[in-house]
Short mmCIF file of C-alpha atoms and ligand atoms in Angstrom, two decimals:
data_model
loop_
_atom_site.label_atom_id
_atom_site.label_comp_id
_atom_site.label_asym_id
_atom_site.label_seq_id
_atom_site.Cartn_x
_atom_site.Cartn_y
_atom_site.Cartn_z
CA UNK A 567 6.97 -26.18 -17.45
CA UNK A 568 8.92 -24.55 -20.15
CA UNK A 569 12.34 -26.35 -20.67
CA UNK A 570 14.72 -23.04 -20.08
CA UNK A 571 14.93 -21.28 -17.01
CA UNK A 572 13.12 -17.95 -16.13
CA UNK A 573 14.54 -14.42 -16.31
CA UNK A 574 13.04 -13.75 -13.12
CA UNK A 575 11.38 -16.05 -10.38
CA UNK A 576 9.09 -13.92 -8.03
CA UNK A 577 7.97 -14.73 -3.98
CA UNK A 578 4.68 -14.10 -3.04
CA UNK A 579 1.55 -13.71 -5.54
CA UNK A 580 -0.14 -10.54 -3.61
CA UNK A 581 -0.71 -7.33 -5.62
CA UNK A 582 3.61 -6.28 -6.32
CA UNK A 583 4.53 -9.36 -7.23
CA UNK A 584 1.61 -10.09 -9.59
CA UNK A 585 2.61 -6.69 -10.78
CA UNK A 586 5.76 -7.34 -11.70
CA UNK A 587 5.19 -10.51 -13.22
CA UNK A 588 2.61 -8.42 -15.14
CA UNK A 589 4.92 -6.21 -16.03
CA UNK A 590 8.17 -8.66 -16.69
CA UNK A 591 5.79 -10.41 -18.75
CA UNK A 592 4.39 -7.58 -21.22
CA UNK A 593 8.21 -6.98 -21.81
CA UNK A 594 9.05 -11.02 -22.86
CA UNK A 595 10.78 -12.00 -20.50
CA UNK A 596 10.33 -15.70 -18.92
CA UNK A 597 8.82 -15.15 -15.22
CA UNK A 598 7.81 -17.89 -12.44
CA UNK A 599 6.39 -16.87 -9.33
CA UNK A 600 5.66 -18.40 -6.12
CA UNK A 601 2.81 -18.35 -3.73
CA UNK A 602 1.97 -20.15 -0.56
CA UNK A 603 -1.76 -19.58 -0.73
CA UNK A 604 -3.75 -22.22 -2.42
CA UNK A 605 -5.42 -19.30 -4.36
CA UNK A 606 -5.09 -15.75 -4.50
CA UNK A 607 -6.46 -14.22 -1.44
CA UNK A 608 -9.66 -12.11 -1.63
CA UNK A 609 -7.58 -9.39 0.83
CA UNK A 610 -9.66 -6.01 2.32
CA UNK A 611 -6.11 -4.38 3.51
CA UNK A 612 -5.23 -1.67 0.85
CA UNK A 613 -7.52 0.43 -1.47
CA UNK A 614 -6.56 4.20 -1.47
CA UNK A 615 -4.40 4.46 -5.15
CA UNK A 616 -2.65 7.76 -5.21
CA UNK A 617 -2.45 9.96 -8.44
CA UNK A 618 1.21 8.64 -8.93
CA UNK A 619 0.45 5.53 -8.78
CA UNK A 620 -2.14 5.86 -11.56
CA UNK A 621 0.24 7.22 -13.57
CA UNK A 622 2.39 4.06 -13.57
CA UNK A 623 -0.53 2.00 -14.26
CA UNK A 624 -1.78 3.79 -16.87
CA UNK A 625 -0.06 1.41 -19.67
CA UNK A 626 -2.99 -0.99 -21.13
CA UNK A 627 -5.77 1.24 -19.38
CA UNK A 628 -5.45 -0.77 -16.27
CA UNK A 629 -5.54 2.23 -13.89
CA UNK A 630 -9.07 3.00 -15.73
CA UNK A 631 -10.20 -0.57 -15.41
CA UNK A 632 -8.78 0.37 -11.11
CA UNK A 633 -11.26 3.30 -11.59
CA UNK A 634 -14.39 1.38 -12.92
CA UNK A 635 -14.29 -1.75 -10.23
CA UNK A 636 -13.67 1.02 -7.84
CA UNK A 637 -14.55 4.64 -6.80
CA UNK A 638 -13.10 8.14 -7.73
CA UNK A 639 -12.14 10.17 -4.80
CA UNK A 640 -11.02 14.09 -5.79
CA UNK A 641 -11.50 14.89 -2.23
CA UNK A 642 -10.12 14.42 1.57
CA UNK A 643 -10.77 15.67 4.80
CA UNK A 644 -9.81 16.36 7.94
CA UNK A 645 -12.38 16.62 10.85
CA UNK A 646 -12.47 17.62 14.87
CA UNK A 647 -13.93 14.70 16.67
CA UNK A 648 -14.72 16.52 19.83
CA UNK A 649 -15.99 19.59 18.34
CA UNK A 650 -17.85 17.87 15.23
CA UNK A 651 -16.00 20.56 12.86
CA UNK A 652 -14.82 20.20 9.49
CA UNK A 653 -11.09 21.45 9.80
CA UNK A 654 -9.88 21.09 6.44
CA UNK A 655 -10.65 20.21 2.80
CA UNK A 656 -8.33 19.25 -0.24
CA UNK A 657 -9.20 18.64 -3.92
CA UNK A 658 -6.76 16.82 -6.09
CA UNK A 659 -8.33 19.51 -8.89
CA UNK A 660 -5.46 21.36 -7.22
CA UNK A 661 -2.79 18.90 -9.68
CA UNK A 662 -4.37 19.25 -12.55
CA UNK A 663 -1.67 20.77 -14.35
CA UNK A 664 0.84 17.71 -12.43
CA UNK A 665 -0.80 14.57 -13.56
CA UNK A 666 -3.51 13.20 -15.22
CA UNK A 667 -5.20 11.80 -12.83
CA UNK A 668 -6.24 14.60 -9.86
CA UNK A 669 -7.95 11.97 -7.62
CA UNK A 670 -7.47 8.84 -5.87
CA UNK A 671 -9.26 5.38 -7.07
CA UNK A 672 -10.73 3.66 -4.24
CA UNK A 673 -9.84 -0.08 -5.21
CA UNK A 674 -9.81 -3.00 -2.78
CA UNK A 675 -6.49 -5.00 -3.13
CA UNK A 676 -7.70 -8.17 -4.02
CA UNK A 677 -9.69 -6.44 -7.42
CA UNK A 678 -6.16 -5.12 -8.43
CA UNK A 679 -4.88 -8.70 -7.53
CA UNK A 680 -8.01 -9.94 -9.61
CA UNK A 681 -7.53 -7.72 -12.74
CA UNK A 682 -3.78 -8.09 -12.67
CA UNK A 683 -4.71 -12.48 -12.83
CA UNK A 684 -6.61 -11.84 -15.67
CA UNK A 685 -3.94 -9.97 -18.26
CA UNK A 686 -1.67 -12.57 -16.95
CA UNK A 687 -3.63 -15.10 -18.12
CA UNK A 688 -2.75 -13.82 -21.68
CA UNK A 689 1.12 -14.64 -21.23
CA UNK A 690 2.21 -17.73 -22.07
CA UNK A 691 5.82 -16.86 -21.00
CA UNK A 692 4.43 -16.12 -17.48
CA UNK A 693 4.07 -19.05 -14.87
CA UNK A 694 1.63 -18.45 -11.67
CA UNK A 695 2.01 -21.58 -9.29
CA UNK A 696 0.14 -21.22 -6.27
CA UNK A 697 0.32 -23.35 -3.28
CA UNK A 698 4.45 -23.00 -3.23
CA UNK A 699 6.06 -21.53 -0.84
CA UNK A 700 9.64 -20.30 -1.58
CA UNK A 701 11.75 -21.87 1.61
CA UNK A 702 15.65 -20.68 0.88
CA UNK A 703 17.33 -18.83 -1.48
CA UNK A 704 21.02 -19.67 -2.63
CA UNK A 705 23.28 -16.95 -4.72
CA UNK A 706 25.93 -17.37 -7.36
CA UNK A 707 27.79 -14.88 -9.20
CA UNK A 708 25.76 -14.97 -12.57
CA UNK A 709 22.41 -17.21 -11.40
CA UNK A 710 20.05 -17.74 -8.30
CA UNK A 711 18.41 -20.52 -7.08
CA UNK A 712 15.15 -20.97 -4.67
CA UNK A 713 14.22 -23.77 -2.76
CA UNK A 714 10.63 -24.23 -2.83
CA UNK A 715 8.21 -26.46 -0.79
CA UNK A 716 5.18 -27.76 -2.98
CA UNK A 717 2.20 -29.99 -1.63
CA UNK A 718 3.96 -33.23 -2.49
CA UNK A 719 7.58 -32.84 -2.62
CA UNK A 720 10.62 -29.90 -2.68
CA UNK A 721 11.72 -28.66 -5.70
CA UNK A 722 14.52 -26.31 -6.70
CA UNK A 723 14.26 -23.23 -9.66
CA UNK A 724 17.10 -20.93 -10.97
CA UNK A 725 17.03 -17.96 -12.79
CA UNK A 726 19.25 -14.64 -13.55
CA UNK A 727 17.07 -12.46 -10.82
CA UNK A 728 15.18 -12.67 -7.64
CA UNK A 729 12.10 -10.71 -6.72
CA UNK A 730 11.21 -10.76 -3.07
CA UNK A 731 7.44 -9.81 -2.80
CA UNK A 732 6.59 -11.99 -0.26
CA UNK A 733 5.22 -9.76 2.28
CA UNK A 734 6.53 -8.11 5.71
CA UNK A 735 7.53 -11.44 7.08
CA UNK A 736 9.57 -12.00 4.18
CA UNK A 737 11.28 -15.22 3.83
CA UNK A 738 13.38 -13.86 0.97
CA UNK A 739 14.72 -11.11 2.99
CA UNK A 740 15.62 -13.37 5.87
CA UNK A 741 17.31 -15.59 3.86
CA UNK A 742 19.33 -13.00 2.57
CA UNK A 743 19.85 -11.64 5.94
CA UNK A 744 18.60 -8.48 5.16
CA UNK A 745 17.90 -6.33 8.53
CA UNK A 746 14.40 -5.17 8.82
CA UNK A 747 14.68 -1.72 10.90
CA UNK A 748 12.29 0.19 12.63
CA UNK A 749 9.74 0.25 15.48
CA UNK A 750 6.20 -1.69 16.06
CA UNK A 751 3.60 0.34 17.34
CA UNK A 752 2.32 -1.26 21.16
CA UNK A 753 -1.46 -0.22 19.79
CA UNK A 754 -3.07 -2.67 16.67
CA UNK A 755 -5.52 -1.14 14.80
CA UNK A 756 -9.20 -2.59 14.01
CA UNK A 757 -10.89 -1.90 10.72
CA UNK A 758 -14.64 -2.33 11.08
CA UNK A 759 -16.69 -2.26 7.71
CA UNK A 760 -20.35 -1.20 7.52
CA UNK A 761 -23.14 -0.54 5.34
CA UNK A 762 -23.85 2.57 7.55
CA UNK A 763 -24.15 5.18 4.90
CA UNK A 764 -21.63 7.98 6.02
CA UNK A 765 -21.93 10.21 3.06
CA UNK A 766 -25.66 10.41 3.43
CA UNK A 767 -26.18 10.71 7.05
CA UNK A 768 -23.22 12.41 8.22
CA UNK A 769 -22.12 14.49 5.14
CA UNK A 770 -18.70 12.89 5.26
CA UNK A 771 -16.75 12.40 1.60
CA UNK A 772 -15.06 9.37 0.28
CA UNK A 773 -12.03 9.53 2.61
CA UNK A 774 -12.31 11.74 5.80
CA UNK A 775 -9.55 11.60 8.90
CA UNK A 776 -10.83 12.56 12.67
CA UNK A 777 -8.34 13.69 14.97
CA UNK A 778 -8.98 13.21 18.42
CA UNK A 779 -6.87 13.26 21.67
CA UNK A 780 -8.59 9.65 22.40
CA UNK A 781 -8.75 7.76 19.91
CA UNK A 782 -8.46 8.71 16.25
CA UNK A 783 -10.43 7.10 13.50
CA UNK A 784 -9.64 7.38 9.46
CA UNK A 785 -13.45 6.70 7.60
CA UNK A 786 -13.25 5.70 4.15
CA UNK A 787 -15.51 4.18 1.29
CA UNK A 788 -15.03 1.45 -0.59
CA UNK A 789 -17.14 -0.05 -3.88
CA UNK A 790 -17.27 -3.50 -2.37
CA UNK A 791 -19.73 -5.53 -4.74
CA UNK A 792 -21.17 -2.41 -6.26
CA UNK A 793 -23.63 0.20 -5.50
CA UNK A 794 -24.28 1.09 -2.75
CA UNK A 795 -21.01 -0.06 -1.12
CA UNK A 796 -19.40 -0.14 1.84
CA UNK A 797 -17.60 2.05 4.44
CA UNK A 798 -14.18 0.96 6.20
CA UNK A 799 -13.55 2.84 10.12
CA UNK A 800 -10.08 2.41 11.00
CA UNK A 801 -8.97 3.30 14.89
CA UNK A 802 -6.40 2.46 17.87
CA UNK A 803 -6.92 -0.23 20.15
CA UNK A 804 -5.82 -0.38 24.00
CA UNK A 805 -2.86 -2.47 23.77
CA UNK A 806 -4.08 -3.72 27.29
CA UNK A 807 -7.48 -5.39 25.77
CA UNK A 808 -7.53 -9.22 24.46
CA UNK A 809 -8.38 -9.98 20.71
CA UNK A 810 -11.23 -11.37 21.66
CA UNK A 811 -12.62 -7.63 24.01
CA UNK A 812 -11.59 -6.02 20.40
CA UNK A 813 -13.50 -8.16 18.29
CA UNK A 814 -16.45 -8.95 20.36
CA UNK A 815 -19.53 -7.39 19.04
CA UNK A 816 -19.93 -5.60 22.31
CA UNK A 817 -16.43 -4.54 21.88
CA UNK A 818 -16.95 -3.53 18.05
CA UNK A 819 -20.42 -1.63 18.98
CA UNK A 820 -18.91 0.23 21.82
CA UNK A 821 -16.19 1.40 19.50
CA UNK A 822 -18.55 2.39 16.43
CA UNK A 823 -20.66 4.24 19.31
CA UNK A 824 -18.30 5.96 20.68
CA UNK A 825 -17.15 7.19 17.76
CA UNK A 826 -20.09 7.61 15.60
CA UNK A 827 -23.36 7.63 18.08
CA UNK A 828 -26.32 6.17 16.27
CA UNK A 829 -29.76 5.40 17.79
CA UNK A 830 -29.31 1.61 16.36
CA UNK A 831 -27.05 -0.71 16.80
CA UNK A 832 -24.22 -1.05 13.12
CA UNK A 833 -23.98 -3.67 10.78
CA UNK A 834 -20.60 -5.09 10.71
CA UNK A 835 -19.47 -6.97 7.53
CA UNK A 836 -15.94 -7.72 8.41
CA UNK A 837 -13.53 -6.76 11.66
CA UNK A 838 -9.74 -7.32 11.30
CA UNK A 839 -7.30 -6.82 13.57
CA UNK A 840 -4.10 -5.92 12.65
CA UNK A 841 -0.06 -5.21 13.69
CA UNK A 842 0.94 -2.42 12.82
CA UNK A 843 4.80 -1.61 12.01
CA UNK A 844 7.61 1.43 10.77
CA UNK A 845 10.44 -0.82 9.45
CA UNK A 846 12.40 -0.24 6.28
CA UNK A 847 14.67 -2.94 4.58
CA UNK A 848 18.65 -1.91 5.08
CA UNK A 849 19.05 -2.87 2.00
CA UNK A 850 16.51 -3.65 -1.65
CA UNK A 851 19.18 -4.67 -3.28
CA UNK A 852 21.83 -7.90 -2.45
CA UNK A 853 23.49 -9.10 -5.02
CA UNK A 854 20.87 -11.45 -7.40
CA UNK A 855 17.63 -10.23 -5.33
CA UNK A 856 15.89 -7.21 -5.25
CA UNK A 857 13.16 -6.63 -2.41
CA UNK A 858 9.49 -4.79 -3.56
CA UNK A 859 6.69 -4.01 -1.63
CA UNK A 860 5.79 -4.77 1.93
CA UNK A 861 9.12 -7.42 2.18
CA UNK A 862 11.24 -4.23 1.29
CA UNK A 863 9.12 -1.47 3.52
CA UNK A 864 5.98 -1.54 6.00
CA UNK A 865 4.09 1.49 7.97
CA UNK A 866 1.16 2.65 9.14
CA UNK A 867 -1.89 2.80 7.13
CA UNK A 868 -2.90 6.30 7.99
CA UNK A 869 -2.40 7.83 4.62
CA UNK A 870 -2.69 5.01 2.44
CA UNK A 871 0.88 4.30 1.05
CA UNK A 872 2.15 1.13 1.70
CA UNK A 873 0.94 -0.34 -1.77
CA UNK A 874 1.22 2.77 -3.45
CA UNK A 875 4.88 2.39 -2.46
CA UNK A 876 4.85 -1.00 -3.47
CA UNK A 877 3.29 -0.61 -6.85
CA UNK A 878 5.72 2.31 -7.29
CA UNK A 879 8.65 -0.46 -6.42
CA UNK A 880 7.22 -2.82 -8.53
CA UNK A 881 7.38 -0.33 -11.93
CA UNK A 882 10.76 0.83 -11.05
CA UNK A 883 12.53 -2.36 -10.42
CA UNK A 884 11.10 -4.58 -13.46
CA UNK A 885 12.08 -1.70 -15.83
CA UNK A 886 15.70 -1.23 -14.90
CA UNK A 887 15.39 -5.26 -14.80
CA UNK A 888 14.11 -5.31 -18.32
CA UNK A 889 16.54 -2.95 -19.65
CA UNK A 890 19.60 -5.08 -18.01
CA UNK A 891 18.14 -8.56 -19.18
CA UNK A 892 17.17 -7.02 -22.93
CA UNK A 893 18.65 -4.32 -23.56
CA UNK A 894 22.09 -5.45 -22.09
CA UNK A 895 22.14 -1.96 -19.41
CA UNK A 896 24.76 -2.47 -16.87
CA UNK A 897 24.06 -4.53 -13.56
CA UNK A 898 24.66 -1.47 -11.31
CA UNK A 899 21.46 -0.13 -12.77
CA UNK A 900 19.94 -2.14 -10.45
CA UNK A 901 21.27 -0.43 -7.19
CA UNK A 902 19.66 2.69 -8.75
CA UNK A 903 16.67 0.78 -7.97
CA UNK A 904 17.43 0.20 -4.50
CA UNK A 905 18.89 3.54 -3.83
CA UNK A 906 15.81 5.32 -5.40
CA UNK A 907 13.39 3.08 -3.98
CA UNK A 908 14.66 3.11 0.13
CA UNK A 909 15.62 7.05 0.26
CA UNK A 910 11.82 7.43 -1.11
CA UNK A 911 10.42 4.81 1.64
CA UNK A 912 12.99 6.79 4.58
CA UNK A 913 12.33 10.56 3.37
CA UNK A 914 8.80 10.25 2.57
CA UNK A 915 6.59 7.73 3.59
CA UNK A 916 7.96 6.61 6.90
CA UNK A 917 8.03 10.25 7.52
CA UNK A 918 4.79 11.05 6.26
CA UNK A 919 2.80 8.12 7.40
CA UNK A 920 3.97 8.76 11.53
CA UNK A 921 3.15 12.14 11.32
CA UNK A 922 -0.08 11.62 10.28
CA UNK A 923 -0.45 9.22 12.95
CA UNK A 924 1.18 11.74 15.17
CA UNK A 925 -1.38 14.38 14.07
CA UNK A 926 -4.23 12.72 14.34
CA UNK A 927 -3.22 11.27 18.43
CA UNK A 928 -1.82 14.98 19.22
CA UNK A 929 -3.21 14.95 23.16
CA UNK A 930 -1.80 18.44 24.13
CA UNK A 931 -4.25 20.74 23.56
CA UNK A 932 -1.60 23.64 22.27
CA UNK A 933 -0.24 20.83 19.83
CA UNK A 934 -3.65 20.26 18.78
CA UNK A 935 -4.85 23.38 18.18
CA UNK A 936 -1.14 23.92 16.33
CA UNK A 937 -1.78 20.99 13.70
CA UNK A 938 -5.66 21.95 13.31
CA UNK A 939 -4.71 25.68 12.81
CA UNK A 940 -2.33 24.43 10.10
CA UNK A 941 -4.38 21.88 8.39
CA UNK A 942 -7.09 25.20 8.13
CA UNK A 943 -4.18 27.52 6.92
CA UNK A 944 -2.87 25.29 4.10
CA UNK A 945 -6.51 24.26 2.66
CA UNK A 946 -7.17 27.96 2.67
CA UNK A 947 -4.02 28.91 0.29
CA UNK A 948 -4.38 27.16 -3.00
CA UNK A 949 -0.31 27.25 -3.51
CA UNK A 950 0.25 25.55 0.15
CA UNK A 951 -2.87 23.00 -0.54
CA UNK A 952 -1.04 22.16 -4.09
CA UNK A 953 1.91 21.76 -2.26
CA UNK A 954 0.81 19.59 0.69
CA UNK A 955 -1.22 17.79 -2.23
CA UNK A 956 1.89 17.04 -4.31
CA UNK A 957 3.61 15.30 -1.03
CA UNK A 958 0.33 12.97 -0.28
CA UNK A 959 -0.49 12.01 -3.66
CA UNK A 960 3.21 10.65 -3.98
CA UNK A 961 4.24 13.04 -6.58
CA UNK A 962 7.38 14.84 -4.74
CA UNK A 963 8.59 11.34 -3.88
CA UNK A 964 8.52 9.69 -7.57
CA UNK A 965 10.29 13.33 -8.08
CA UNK A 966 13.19 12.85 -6.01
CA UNK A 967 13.69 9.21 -7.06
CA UNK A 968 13.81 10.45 -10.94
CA UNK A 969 16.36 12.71 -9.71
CA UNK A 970 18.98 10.62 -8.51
CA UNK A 971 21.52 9.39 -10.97
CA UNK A 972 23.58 6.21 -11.64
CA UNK A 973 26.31 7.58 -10.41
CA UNK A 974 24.92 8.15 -6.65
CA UNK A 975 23.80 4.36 -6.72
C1 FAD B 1285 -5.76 -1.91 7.38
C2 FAD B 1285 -4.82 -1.66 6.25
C3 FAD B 1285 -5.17 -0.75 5.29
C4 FAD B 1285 -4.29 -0.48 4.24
N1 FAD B 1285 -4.65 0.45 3.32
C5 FAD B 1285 -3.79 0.78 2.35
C6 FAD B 1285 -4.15 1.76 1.36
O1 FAD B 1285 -5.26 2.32 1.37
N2 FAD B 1285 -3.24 2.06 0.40
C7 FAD B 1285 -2.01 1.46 0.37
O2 FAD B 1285 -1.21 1.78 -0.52
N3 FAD B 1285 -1.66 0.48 1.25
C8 FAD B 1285 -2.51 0.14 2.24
N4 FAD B 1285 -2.19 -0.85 3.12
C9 FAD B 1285 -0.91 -1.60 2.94
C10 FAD B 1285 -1.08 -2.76 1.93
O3 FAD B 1285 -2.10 -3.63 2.34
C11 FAD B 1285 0.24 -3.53 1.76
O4 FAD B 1285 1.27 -2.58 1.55
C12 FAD B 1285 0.16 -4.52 0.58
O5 FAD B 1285 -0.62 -5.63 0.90
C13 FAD B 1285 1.55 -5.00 0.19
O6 FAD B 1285 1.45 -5.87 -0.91
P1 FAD B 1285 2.58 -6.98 -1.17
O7 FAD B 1285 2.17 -7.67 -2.43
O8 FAD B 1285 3.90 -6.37 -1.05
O9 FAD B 1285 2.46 -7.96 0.08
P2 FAD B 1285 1.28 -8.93 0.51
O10 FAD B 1285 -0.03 -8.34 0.12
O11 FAD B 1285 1.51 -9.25 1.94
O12 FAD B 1285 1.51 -10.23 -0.39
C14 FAD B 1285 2.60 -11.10 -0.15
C15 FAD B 1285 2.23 -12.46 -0.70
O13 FAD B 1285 3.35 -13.33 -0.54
C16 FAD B 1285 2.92 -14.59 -0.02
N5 FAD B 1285 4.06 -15.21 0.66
C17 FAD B 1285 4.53 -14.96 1.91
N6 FAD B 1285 5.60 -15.74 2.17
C18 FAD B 1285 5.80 -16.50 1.06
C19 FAD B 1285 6.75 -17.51 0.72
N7 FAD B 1285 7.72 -17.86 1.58
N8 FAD B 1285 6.68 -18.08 -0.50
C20 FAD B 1285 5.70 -17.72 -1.38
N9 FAD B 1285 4.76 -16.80 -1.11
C21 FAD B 1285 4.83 -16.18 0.10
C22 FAD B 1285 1.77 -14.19 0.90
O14 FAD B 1285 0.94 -15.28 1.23
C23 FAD B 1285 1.07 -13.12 0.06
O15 FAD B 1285 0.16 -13.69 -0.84
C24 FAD B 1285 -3.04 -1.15 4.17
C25 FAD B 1285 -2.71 -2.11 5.12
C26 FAD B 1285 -3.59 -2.36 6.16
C27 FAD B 1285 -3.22 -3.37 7.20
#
């Protein structure tokens, strides 16, 4: 190990902190960070990459490297389980004029994870060491320390900042005593993966979202391994049923069934099960530490924004900290961070991602027919579709972070 302390020592190796070691790194500055998986984890949760995240990862072509391990996706819609109709269409051609990249990438976390490992491999100044897990955290005025628990033995590393990006169970946040408010929904939600061929068979694009007053059910395609890839089905489950009903293959069939009727039975490649939560960090900021990703914020998937918030932390947070480590910028810099960072996760996607949920769920039929009518009425008015487009592509929310000031933090 290099004989002077970090800048920066990072918890937890998933995609934001391996980001912002990425991005510490590129900048010079002296970065450890922490995991407490023996390797990197080869993780199916996130791969929907909004246009403004693209534009933050733009820098070294790495959001074009995002597109070529993973799939372009101009286009979303909405469908009517019960009635089989297609409610609603968007095309990110709509932004063309507001970024430069009008289209999601499809790209499975881990191959982020995977393509972030190897441009880190390039900086000497940048220390990975898996298998640690980071146990307590101690504050002084101008340093912080971490107590970290290693295969053999306990060792303890300082630096000037602290990154928490160790997930929603955050041991960083905890041992800052950082509340973690919100709600957790009663209902988990199952992914199944198949082979099934959705786009062929059933005419449905690259990301499509069924509402229906049963059960709802997001469908969405993933490169996998290559051609011809795979598709992900994401519903509710009855918080009344055991794992084990969920994940049986009768279970799994009668879901997939249900949902999709076929005259044989699906392939299913993987089945996870997962807790689902709406809780926001009261603070991102305490003193030394700064929270990012799903240890500072975690919702719903429905919408696809829980990285793409993260990512967007990430960026923001190792900037300001490279400006006040380099380029001497005051310290208060860094609760513009934390102020621009939270008032995006409150306003936008906590908002956004429950009332997608909410949308999707809606079991009265004059609330149903009230969102449907208004999914049809936007997608038919170019100026309302840019509009709506602007909010789920994350563009009005990196908006209203660039416009608060310093002096608001
Ligand atoms: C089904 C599903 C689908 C999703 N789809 C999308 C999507 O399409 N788009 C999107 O933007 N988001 C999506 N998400 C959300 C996304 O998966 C998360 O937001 C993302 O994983 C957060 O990344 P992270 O690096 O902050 O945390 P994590 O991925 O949880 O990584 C944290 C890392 O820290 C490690 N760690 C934990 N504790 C310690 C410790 N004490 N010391 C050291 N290391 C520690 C962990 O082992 C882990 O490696 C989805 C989530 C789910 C469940």
């Amino acid at each position: 190990m290099p004989s002077e302390n970090p800048h920066v020592l990072i918890a937890g190796g998933g995609p934001v902190g391996l980001l912002c070691a990425w991005l510490l790194g590129r900048r010079g500055l002296r970065v450890r960070l922490f995991d407490d998986n023996a390797a990197p984890q080869a993780d199916p949760r996130a791969a929907t990459t909004h246009p403004a995240t693209l534009e933050l990862l733009a820098e070294d072509g790495f959001a074009a490297d995002m597109a070529r391990v993973g799939l372009v996706a101009p286009i979303f819609q909405f469908w009517d389980r019960p009635s089989g109709e297609k409610v609603a269409e968007f095309d990110h051609v709509l932004l063309k004029d507001d970024t430069r990249f009008p289209y999601v990438v499809q790209c499975e976390q881990f191959k982020t994870a995977q393509l972030l490992l190897e441009r880190l491999r390039k900086f000497p100044n940048v220390e990975l060491l898996f298998g640690h897990a980071v146990a307590d955290v101690a504050h002084s005025a101008d340093s912080v320390s971490v107590e970290v628990r290693g295969a053999r033995n306990m060792t303890t590393h300082t630096a000037a900042y602290l990154i928490g990006a160790d997930g929603g169970r955050s041991t960083v946040r905890k041992a800052c005593d950082i509340d973690f408010e919100g709600f957790t929904w009663p209902e988990r939600f199952i992914v199944l993966t198949t082979p099934y061929d959705f786009e062929a068979r059933r005419g449905y694009c690259y990301r499509s979202y069924f509402a229906d007053p049963g059960a709802w059910c997001n469908c969405f395609k993933v490169s996998a391994d290559g051609p011809p890839g795979l598709w992900r089905t994401v519903y509710p489950t009855d918080p009344a049923q055991s794992e084990d009903a969920i994940l049986s293959d009768a279970g799994v069939q009668a879901r997939m069934q249900s949902f999709f009727p076929s005259p044989e039975p699906y392939e299913i490649v993987h089945r996870n099960l997962y807790v689902t939560h709406q809780r926001v960090a009261a603070t991102f900021r305490k003193g030394r530490v700064l929270l990012a990703g799903d240890a500072a914020h975690v919702n719903n998937p429905i919408g696809g924004m829980g990285l793409n918030g993260g990512i967007q932390d990430a960026a923001n947070a190792c900037d300001k900290l490279a400006q006040v480590l380099r380029d001497g910028a005051p310290e208060r810099l860094l609760d513009l961070y934390g102020r621009q960072r939270r008032t995006v996760a409150v306003e936008f996607v906590q908002e956004q991602s429950i009332a997608n949920k909410k949308r999707l769920e809606a079991r009265d039929p004059a609330a149903r027919k009230k969102n449907l009518d208004e999914l049809r009425a936007m997608a038919a008015d170019p100026a309302r579709a840019r509009q709506f487009l602007l909010r789920t592509a994350m563009i009005a929310s990196q908006q209203r972070a660039a416009a608060m000031t310093l002096e608001e933090a």
